[in-house]
CSV table of C-alpha atoms in Angstrom, one decimal:
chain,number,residue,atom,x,y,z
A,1,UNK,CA,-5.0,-18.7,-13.1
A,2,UNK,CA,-3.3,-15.4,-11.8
A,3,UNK,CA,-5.3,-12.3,-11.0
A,4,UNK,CA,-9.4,-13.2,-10.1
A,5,UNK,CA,-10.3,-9.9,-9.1
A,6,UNK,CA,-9.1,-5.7,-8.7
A,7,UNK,CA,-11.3,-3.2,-7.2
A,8,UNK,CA,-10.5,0.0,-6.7
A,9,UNK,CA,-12.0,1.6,-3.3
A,10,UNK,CA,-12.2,5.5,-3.6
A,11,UNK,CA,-14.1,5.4,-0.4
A,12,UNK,CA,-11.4,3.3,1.6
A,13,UNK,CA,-8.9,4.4,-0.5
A,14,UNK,CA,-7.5,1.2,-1.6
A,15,UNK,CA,-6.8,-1.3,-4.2
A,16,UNK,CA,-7.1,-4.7,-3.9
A,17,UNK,CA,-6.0,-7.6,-6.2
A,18,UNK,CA,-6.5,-11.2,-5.5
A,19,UNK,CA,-4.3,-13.9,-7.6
A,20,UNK,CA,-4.5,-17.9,-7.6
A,21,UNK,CA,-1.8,-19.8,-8.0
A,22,UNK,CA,-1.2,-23.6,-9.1
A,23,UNK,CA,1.6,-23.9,-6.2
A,24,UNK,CA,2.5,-24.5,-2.6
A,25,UNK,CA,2.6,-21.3,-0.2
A,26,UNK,CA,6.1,-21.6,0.3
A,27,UNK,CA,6.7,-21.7,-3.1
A,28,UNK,CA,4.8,-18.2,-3.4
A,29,UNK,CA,6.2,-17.2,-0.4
A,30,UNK,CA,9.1,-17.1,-2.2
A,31,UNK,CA,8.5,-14.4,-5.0
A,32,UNK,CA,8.5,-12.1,-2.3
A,33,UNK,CA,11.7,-13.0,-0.7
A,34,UNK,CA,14.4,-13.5,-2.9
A,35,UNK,CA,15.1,-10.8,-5.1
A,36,UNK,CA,16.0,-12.3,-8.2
A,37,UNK,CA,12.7,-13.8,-8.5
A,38,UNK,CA,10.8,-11.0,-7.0
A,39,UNK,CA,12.9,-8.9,-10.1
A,40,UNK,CA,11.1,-11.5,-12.9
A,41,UNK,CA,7.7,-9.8,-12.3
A,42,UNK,CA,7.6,-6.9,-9.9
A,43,UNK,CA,7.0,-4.5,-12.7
A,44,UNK,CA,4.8,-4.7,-15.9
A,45,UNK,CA,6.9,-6.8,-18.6
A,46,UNK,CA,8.0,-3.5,-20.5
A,47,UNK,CA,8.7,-2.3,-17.2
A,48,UNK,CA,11.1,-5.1,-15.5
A,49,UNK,CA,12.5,-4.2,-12.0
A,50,UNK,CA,16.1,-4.1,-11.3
A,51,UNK,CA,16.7,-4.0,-7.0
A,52,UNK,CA,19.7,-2.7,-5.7
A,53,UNK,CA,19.1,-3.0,-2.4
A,54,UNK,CA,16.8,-5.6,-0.7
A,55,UNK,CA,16.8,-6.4,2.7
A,56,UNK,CA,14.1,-8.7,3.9
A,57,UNK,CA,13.7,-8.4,7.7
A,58,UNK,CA,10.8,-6.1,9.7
A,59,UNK,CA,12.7,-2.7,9.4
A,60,UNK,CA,14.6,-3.4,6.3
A,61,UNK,CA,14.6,-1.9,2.5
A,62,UNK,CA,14.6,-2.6,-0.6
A,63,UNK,CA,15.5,0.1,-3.5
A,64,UNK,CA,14.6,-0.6,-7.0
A,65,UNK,CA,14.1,0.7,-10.3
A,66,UNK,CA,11.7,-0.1,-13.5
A,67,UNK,CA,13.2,0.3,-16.8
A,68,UNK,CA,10.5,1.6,-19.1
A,69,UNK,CA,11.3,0.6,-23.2
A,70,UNK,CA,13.2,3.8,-24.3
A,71,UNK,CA,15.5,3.3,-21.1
A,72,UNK,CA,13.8,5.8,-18.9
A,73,UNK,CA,14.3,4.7,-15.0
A,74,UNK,CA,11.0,4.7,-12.6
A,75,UNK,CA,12.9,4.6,-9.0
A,76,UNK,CA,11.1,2.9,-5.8
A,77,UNK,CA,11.5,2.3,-2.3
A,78,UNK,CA,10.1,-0.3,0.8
A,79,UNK,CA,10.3,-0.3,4.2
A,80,UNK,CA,9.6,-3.6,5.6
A,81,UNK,CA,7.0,-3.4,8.3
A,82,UNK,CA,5.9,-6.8,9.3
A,83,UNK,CA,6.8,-10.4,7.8
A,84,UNK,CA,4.6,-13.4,9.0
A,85,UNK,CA,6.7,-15.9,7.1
A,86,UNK,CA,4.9,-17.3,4.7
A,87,UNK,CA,1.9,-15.9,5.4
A,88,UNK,CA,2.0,-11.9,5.9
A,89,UNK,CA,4.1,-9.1,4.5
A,90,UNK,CA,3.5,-5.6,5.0
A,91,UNK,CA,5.5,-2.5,3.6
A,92,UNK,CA,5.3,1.0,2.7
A,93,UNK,CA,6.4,1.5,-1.0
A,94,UNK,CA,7.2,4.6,-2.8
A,95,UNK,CA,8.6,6.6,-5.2
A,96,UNK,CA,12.3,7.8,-5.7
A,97,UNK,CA,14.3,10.2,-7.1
A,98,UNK,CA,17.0,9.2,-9.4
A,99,UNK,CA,19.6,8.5,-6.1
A,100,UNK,CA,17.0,6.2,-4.8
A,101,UNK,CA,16.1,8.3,-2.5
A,102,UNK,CA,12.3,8.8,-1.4
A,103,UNK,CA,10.4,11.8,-2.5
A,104,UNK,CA,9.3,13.7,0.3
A,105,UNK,CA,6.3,15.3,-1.7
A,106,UNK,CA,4.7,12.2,-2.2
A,107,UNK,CA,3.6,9.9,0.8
A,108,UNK,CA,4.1,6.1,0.4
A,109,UNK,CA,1.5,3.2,0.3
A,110,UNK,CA,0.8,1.0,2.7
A,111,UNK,CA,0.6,-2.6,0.8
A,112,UNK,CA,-0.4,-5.7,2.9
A,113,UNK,CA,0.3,-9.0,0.7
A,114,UNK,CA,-1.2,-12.1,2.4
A,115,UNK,CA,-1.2,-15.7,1.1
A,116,UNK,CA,-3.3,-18.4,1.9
A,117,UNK,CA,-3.7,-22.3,0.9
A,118,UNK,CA,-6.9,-23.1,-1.4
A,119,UNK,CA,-7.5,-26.6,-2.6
A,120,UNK,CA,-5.9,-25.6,-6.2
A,121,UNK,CA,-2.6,-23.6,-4.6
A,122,UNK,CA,-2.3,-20.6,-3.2
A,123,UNK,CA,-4.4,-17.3,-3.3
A,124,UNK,CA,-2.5,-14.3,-2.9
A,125,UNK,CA,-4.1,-11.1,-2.0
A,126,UNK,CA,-2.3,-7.8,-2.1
A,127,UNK,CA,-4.3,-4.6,-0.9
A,128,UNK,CA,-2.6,-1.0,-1.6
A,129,UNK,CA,-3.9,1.5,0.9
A,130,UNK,CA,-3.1,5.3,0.3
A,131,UNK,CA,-3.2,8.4,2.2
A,132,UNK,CA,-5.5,10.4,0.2
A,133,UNK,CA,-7.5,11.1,-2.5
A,134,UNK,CA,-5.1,12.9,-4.8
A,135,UNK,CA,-2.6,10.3,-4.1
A,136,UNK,CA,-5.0,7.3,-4.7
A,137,UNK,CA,-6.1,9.6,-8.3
A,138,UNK,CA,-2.2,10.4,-9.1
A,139,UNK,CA,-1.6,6.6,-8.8
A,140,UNK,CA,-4.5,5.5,-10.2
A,141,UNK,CA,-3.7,7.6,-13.1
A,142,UNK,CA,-0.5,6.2,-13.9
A,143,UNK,CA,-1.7,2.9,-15.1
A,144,UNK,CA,-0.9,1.4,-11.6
A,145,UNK,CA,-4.1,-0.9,-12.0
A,146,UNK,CA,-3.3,-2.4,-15.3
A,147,UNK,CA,0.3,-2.5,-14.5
A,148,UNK,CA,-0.2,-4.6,-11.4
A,149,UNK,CA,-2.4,-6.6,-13.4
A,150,UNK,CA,0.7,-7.4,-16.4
A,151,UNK,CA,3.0,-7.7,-13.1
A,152,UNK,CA,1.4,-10.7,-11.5
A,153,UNK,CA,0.5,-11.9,-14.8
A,154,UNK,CA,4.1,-12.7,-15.2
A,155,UNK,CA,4.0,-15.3,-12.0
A,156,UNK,CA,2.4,-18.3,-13.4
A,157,UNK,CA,5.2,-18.9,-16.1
A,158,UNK,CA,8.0,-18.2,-12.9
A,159,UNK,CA,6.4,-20.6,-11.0
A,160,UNK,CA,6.5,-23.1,-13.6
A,161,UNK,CA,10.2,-22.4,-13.5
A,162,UNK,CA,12.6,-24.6,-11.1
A,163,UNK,CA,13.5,-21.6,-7.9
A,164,UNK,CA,16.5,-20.2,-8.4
């Protein structure tokens, strides 16, 4: 089923997407936690993730990096905020510079993932918030919306998989 909605919210500055999935919480819960699955389809699928450094615990980090299809590197960062296993997680996420490193001139998002039990699975909602409007543009502008979309996109055919 995957993604049933995205809206973009210039006034709250936010995006929001809301996926379904034909599985058990836990089971979604999951994707999020271990980093070889979350590695399958954090990223668009020409744009697959590679973390380096993952720790999942309030006040950890992860570090990652996309590999685009020439073999240019996108670098990103989390600090875990909150987990509400399997329910909640919140983190800031940002950009990098090619040590992994957070760029000061560019503030992170906030991004709140919750999951919840429907009678088909699990819907998953994750909602970006950003600082501003240039940031929520800049972002916007680099194909984050339809990037997120071809991310989740990849889940249903993971979860179909046996966990790792």
């Amino acid at each position: 089923m995957t993604v049933v909605s995205a809206v973009k919210d210039s006034q709250a500055l936010t995006m929001t997407f809301v996926a379904e999935f034909d599985a058990g919480i836990e089971r979604v819960w999951q994707l999020w936690e271990d980093p070889r699955q979350l590695e399958r389809w954090w990223g668009p699928p020409t744009w697959p993730a590679t973390f380096e450094r993952y720790e999942f615990v309030a006040g950890g980090g992860a570090r990652y990096y996309m590999t685009g299809p020439e073999g240019q590197k996108s670098r990103g960062w989390w600090t875990i905020i909150a987990i509400e296993a399997p329910h909640r997680l919140e983190f800031d996420d940002g950009f990098a510079d090619d040590n992994g490193e957070p760029l000061a001139s560019m503030d992170p998002m906030r991004s709140v993932v919750t999951l919840e039990a429907i009678d088909s699975g699990t819907r998953m909602t994750l909602v970006a918030k950003f600082t501003n409007d240039e940031q929520f543009e800049q972002v916007l502008s680099m194909g984050a919306e339809e990037g997120m979309r071809l991310a989740l996109g990849q889940i249903d055919e993971l979860l179909a998989d046996v966990p790792r």
